[in-house]
């Protein structure tokens, strides 16, 4: 049966689908698969107990059934939006009202709405695009637009640091913004690299966005104030020209599919209208579970005192294991400033990162090949085939076994050219 242009585009192989398939296998695969792919958050006992307690209370009070039995409006659950407005104003004095926030079924849906709202095909054959000022960027953006060829990415500057570390920076000299650019988009902290754009970089991007009359989208899935998987000391940023996307997923509720968008009322209204058509209304379970946490501010306490140290310790442990076991001076790790990933760079590796992914998968270790994370980068750059992403949110046993296999493979490849 022939599919439409939309059908063909959205049924073909995509990195994000491969990733979610691997993730599903990994989640179901028990001890046989060492799952360092995907973006699943860790199982943190304190968070699980808290969520279980909240669910039980909702059930006992009859609120769970009431929530399941009713639709919310297309903007999302009002009580949750009101509580978020109060939280953000108290923390950052942003002067938000309920017209500044809307909810989506996960922030992935928010990006789909945003990219298709702002970019793609316009009247008179014009096309407008989303600019990623710093590649590599999140794999999930790659196919999230109905029109083809909608993303433009810019190669970063790289600073080499001590102890086989490195960090990407926005190359402002290479950033060209003309009327074809519809919005600038960054994840902060960045998936896949754990990079956190500095305050200076964000201020410069904001200035460019203002000058060109386009919004700056900041994907805050791992940022402040929740889940606060951010280890660098940076300032939260928002103004009427900024669109911030948050999520309850990395706090520990990926199955609840709750994304949060903070933007000016025009964007929020447009997104809510889109949401009405695409989904009727966003799911209400996530907001209902998280509402007491936001009202009591426990969401901040848990993020600061449980989630952040959990991931920071795990990332340091994983870095230590990798540094100890991988011998080559050509091996580099991106500065781990946030999120739940390590980004490894194997300079001049004799095989591509995709071949490395396949070898590791055969050995029972799932990682993600770095080449997926350069949506919109048109120029050839060997670096795109030299990196892999690891999710380190695993148990100590899984981490040690997986890193042993990765290190043995890499050491053999560097020493003999084969495994
Ligand atoms: N943005 C980034 C940077 C992510 O890593 C993810 C998920 O891994 C998302 C957005 C989407 O998250 P969700 O749809 O679960 O809110």
XYZ file of C-alpha atoms and ligand atoms in Angstrom:
435
model
C 0.000 0.000 0.000
C 1.514 3.388 -0.920
C 2.025 5.813 1.916
C 1.719 9.584 1.812
C 4.800 11.832 1.859
C 4.196 12.191 5.597
C 3.783 8.401 5.900
C 7.019 7.689 4.064
C 8.964 10.194 6.117
C 7.691 8.971 9.459
C 7.906 5.232 8.792
C 11.504 5.095 7.602
C 14.406 4.046 9.791
C 15.367 6.742 12.274
C 18.024 6.894 14.947
C 15.479 7.595 17.640
C 13.429 4.506 16.702
C 16.522 2.281 16.781
C 17.381 3.787 20.132
C 13.919 3.175 21.577
C 13.922 -0.419 20.203
C 17.283 -1.072 21.848
C 15.997 0.541 25.016
C 12.939 -1.683 25.061
C 15.085 -4.802 24.481
C 17.436 -3.635 27.211
C 14.612 -3.009 29.660
C 13.120 -6.455 28.933
C 16.389 -8.272 28.361
C 17.366 -8.841 31.991
C 20.964 -9.640 32.809
C 22.004 -10.623 29.277
C 22.087 -7.082 27.958
C 24.278 -4.406 29.470
C 22.151 -1.393 28.689
C 24.218 1.759 28.319
C 22.105 3.058 25.445
C 18.815 4.927 25.679
C 17.885 7.762 27.948
C 16.080 5.896 30.689
C 16.647 7.496 34.081
C 17.995 5.338 36.907
C 15.849 3.562 39.448
C 16.523 5.584 42.578
C 14.920 4.013 45.672
C 14.017 7.325 47.399
C 12.295 8.575 44.264
C 10.444 5.294 43.737
C 9.226 5.252 47.337
C 8.072 8.860 47.048
C 6.155 8.195 43.832
C 4.614 5.035 45.247
C 3.473 6.959 48.336
C 1.951 9.714 46.203
C 0.129 7.187 44.020
C -1.237 5.375 47.057
C -2.503 8.628 48.521
C -4.166 9.592 45.239
C -5.805 6.169 45.113
C -6.988 6.373 48.726
C -8.414 9.863 48.183
C -10.238 8.783 45.010
C -8.221 11.330 43.019
C -6.492 8.758 40.850
C -9.771 7.471 39.467
C -11.101 11.002 39.039
C -7.974 11.951 37.096
C -8.199 8.890 34.891
C -11.888 9.483 34.261
C -11.585 13.059 32.964
C -9.949 15.003 30.157
C -7.996 18.150 30.958
C -8.051 21.138 28.586
C -5.579 21.298 25.664
C -3.208 23.507 27.698
C -2.963 20.837 30.416
C -4.020 20.455 34.037
C -4.756 23.944 35.426
C -3.902 23.159 39.051
C -0.453 21.921 37.998
C 0.158 24.924 35.742
C -0.794 27.286 38.604
C 1.558 25.484 40.990
C 4.398 25.693 38.436
C 3.790 29.422 37.913
C 4.127 29.983 41.649
C 7.265 27.814 41.866
C 9.098 29.510 38.996
C 8.177 33.017 40.115
C 9.322 32.268 43.640
C 12.628 30.794 42.430
C 13.521 33.092 39.559
C 11.128 36.048 39.675
C 10.198 35.572 36.013
C 6.772 37.204 36.392
C 4.941 34.242 34.825
C 1.177 33.798 34.687
C -0.847 30.723 33.734
C -0.750 32.025 30.134
C 3.001 31.295 30.053
C 2.831 27.534 30.623
C 1.383 24.560 28.768
C 1.818 20.812 29.125
C 2.470 18.140 26.499
C 2.710 14.357 26.358
C 6.419 14.380 27.115
C 8.738 17.122 25.922
C 9.413 15.102 22.758
C 5.889 16.089 21.663
C 6.620 19.698 22.579
C 9.559 19.710 20.156
C 7.424 18.201 17.422
C 4.820 20.939 17.937
C 7.430 23.706 18.163
C 9.518 22.707 15.175
C 6.444 22.299 12.982
C 4.900 25.530 14.248
C 7.975 27.629 13.568
C 9.861 25.874 10.768
C 9.209 24.042 7.526
C 7.459 25.129 4.340
C 5.946 28.597 4.158
C 3.970 30.480 1.488
C 5.631 31.335 -1.835
C 8.059 28.409 -1.658
C 9.909 29.779 1.349
C 11.484 27.394 3.842
C 12.481 28.289 7.402
C 14.800 26.206 9.541
C 15.798 25.429 13.130
C 19.401 26.275 13.962
C 21.379 24.062 16.343
C 24.312 26.356 17.159
C 26.305 23.559 18.712
C 26.462 20.086 17.168
C 26.316 17.377 18.517
C 22.691 17.732 19.623
C 19.841 15.525 20.818
C 19.020 12.616 18.477
C 15.285 13.076 19.084
C 15.213 16.373 17.153
C 16.495 14.729 13.981
C 13.227 13.657 12.353
C 10.760 15.774 14.292
C 9.580 17.955 11.430
C 7.062 17.167 8.708
C 9.089 19.062 6.081
C 12.431 17.742 4.883
C 15.760 19.475 5.379
C 14.705 21.729 8.227
C 17.720 21.651 10.519
C 21.008 23.491 10.306
C 23.805 22.688 12.728
C 27.161 24.293 13.342
C 30.402 22.503 14.210
C 31.667 23.375 17.680
C 35.022 24.659 18.795
C 36.843 22.058 20.859
C 39.065 22.778 23.814
C 41.345 19.943 24.863
C 41.584 19.715 28.658
C 43.744 17.880 31.162
C 43.419 14.204 31.869
C 42.078 13.254 28.421
C 39.022 15.522 28.780
C 37.600 17.966 26.252
C 34.735 20.466 25.969
C 32.696 21.824 23.089
C 31.944 25.536 22.726
C 29.662 27.445 20.359
C 31.672 28.765 17.425
C 30.065 32.206 17.187
C 32.244 33.155 14.217
C 30.703 30.315 12.219
C 27.111 31.108 13.230
C 25.262 32.654 10.296
C 21.667 33.723 10.930
C 19.550 35.016 8.072
C 15.826 35.224 7.349
C 15.713 31.452 6.683
C 16.340 30.682 10.356
C 13.109 30.368 12.358
C 14.514 29.601 15.818
C 17.681 28.692 17.683
C 17.548 25.484 19.739
C 19.929 24.077 22.354
C 19.713 21.386 25.008
C 21.243 22.520 28.307
C 22.605 20.188 29.734
C 23.162 18.654 26.327
C 22.126 15.175 25.384
C 24.422 13.436 24.210
C 27.525 15.112 25.587
C 26.766 16.274 29.139
C 27.933 19.723 28.027
C 26.349 22.740 29.715
C 26.388 25.939 27.697
C 27.948 28.698 29.748
C 25.988 31.783 30.871
C 28.033 33.788 28.401
C 27.094 31.478 25.514
C 23.386 31.641 26.456
C 23.479 35.446 26.710
C 25.103 35.695 23.277
C 22.539 33.309 21.772
C 19.725 35.316 23.378
C 21.142 38.496 21.883
C 21.337 36.892 18.427
C 17.766 35.616 18.785
C 16.510 39.095 19.720
C 18.452 40.784 16.918
C 16.976 38.383 14.383
C 13.486 38.424 15.856
C 13.411 34.655 16.389
C 12.923 32.641 19.596
C 15.638 30.840 21.537
C 14.483 27.341 22.538
C 16.239 25.892 25.592
C 15.661 22.201 26.183
C 15.903 21.871 29.927
C 15.007 18.154 30.217
C 17.931 17.630 32.635
C 18.225 21.129 34.049
C 17.087 23.247 36.975
C 15.059 23.298 39.101
C 14.083 19.666 38.423
C 15.517 17.077 37.881
C 18.652 19.180 38.486
C 21.036 16.756 36.811
C 23.424 19.629 36.295
C 26.849 19.782 37.918
C 28.100 23.066 36.468
C 27.253 26.288 38.264
C 25.142 28.218 35.761
C 22.185 30.626 35.872
C 18.683 29.571 34.762
C 17.568 31.734 31.851
C 14.193 32.885 30.531
C 12.619 35.938 28.972
C 9.622 36.553 26.698
C 11.706 35.544 23.683
C 12.834 32.249 25.237
C 10.953 28.968 25.059
C 11.992 26.582 27.826
C 10.976 22.938 27.682
C 11.056 20.838 30.842
C 9.974 17.303 31.590
C 9.022 15.028 34.471
C 10.780 12.128 32.724
C 14.272 12.415 34.149
C 12.865 13.076 37.602
C 11.753 9.444 37.398
C 8.429 9.532 35.545
C 9.208 8.836 31.860
C 6.122 6.608 31.606
C 3.857 9.469 32.694
C 4.800 11.406 29.513
C 4.649 14.921 30.884
C 6.440 17.814 29.223
C 6.235 21.453 30.351
C 6.658 24.453 28.043
C 7.329 27.978 29.348
C 6.975 30.662 26.705
C 5.189 33.910 25.909
C 1.378 33.694 25.807
C 1.225 33.787 21.995
C 3.386 30.668 21.681
C 1.541 28.957 24.540
C -1.820 29.670 22.872
C -0.588 28.401 19.496
C 0.889 25.264 21.097
C -2.323 24.634 23.053
C -4.365 24.849 19.854
C -1.960 22.391 18.221
C -2.257 20.117 21.231
C -6.049 20.152 20.974
C -5.837 18.813 17.422
C -2.962 16.381 17.960
C -3.897 14.969 21.368
C -7.149 16.594 22.610
C -5.367 17.138 25.888
C -2.082 16.071 27.457
C -2.124 13.164 29.921
C -3.109 14.118 33.436
C -1.453 11.400 35.516
C 2.019 12.973 35.582
C 0.691 16.386 36.645
C -1.541 14.820 39.309
C 1.368 12.816 40.791
C 3.776 15.747 40.718
C 1.332 18.390 41.972
C 1.899 17.774 45.713
C 5.668 17.663 45.096
C 5.586 21.064 43.418
C 3.255 22.591 46.022
C 5.371 21.354 48.940
C 8.635 22.186 47.111
C 9.737 18.587 47.777
C 10.469 18.401 44.053
C 13.375 20.799 44.700
C 14.614 18.957 47.776
C 14.551 15.586 46.013
C 16.224 17.010 42.912
C 18.988 18.739 44.891
C 19.582 16.170 47.594
C 18.848 12.859 45.875
C 18.885 13.073 42.079
C 21.826 15.410 41.524
C 24.296 13.640 43.864
C 23.160 10.246 42.575
C 24.055 11.090 38.986
C 27.141 13.090 39.850
C 28.606 10.161 41.808
C 27.736 7.712 39.054
C 29.318 9.872 36.385
C 32.527 10.242 38.379
C 32.656 6.502 38.955
C 32.134 5.745 35.251
C 34.827 8.260 34.264
C 37.246 6.670 36.716
C 36.587 3.183 35.308
C 37.024 4.372 31.727
C 40.213 6.296 32.499
C 41.676 3.303 34.320
C 40.836 0.726 31.681
C 41.237 2.453 28.317
C 44.907 2.887 27.544
C 45.068 4.968 24.388
C 46.161 8.619 24.486
C 43.666 9.092 21.619
C 40.743 8.480 23.944
C 38.867 11.542 25.264
C 35.822 12.146 27.515
C 33.687 15.254 27.242
C 33.469 17.248 30.481
C 30.608 15.671 32.443
C 28.628 18.774 33.428
C 25.143 17.277 33.513
C 22.509 14.877 32.104
C 23.028 11.119 32.405
C 25.489 10.474 29.615
C 29.187 10.318 28.947
C 30.381 11.231 25.480
C 33.490 9.340 24.462
C 35.696 10.388 21.593
C 38.033 7.809 20.040
C 40.312 9.888 17.845
C 41.482 8.075 14.692
C 39.761 4.816 15.617
C 40.257 2.342 12.700
C 36.497 1.662 12.473
C 33.446 3.939 12.544
C 31.403 4.478 15.693
C 28.482 2.668 14.031
C 30.647 -0.441 13.449
C 31.822 -0.150 17.034
C 28.166 -0.010 18.188
C 27.451 -3.235 16.251
C 30.512 -5.042 17.677
C 29.587 -4.004 21.200
C 25.949 -5.041 20.688
C 27.138 -8.547 19.673
C 29.109 -8.649 22.906
C 25.973 -7.701 24.864
C 26.720 -4.022 25.471
C 24.304 -1.434 24.109
C 25.662 2.078 23.528
C 24.601 4.686 20.970
C 26.748 5.523 17.969
C 27.620 9.203 17.953
C 26.868 9.767 14.264
C 23.138 10.153 14.979
C 23.717 13.266 17.038
C 24.605 15.645 14.245
C 21.210 16.496 12.722
C 21.544 19.391 10.296
C 25.328 19.251 9.949
C 25.921 19.209 6.219
C 29.708 19.314 6.097
C 31.867 16.201 6.302
C 33.645 15.902 9.637
C 35.440 12.663 10.688
C 34.701 13.494 14.327
C 31.012 12.568 13.737
C 32.084 8.915 13.300
C 34.512 8.818 16.223
C 32.197 9.190 19.234
C 29.780 7.086 21.243
C 27.323 7.952 23.987
C 27.041 5.966 27.227
C 24.153 6.160 29.681
C 25.827 5.634 33.052
C 22.610 5.415 35.109
C 23.098 1.694 35.679
C 23.980 -0.480 38.637
C 27.648 -0.736 39.624
C 27.760 -4.349 38.371
C 26.382 -3.463 34.937
C 28.674 -0.447 34.658
C 31.819 -2.413 35.544
C 30.998 -5.325 33.215
C 30.061 -3.037 30.327
C 33.094 -0.785 30.680
C 35.358 -3.862 30.830
C 33.976 -5.013 27.472
C 34.175 -1.532 25.937
C 37.755 -1.040 27.160
C 38.925 -4.461 25.905
C 37.385 -3.736 22.510
C 38.875 -0.265 22.233
C 42.307 -1.335 23.469
C 42.384 -4.151 20.869
C 41.229 -1.809 18.089
C 43.906 0.762 18.863
C 46.646 -1.854 19.309
C 45.913 -4.251 16.430
C 43.298 -2.530 14.265
C 40.775 -5.343 14.838
C 38.913 -7.202 17.594
N 15.153 16.502 25.329
C 16.241 15.812 25.643
C 17.556 16.505 25.611
C 16.152 14.463 25.981
O 17.256 13.777 26.269
C 14.885 13.824 25.971
C 14.750 12.402 26.288
O 15.675 11.662 26.456
C 13.783 14.604 25.650
C 13.941 15.933 25.325
C 12.409 14.019 25.597
O 11.989 13.613 26.857
P 10.478 13.341 27.237
O 9.672 13.289 25.967
O 10.489 12.038 27.952
O 10.056 14.481 28.102
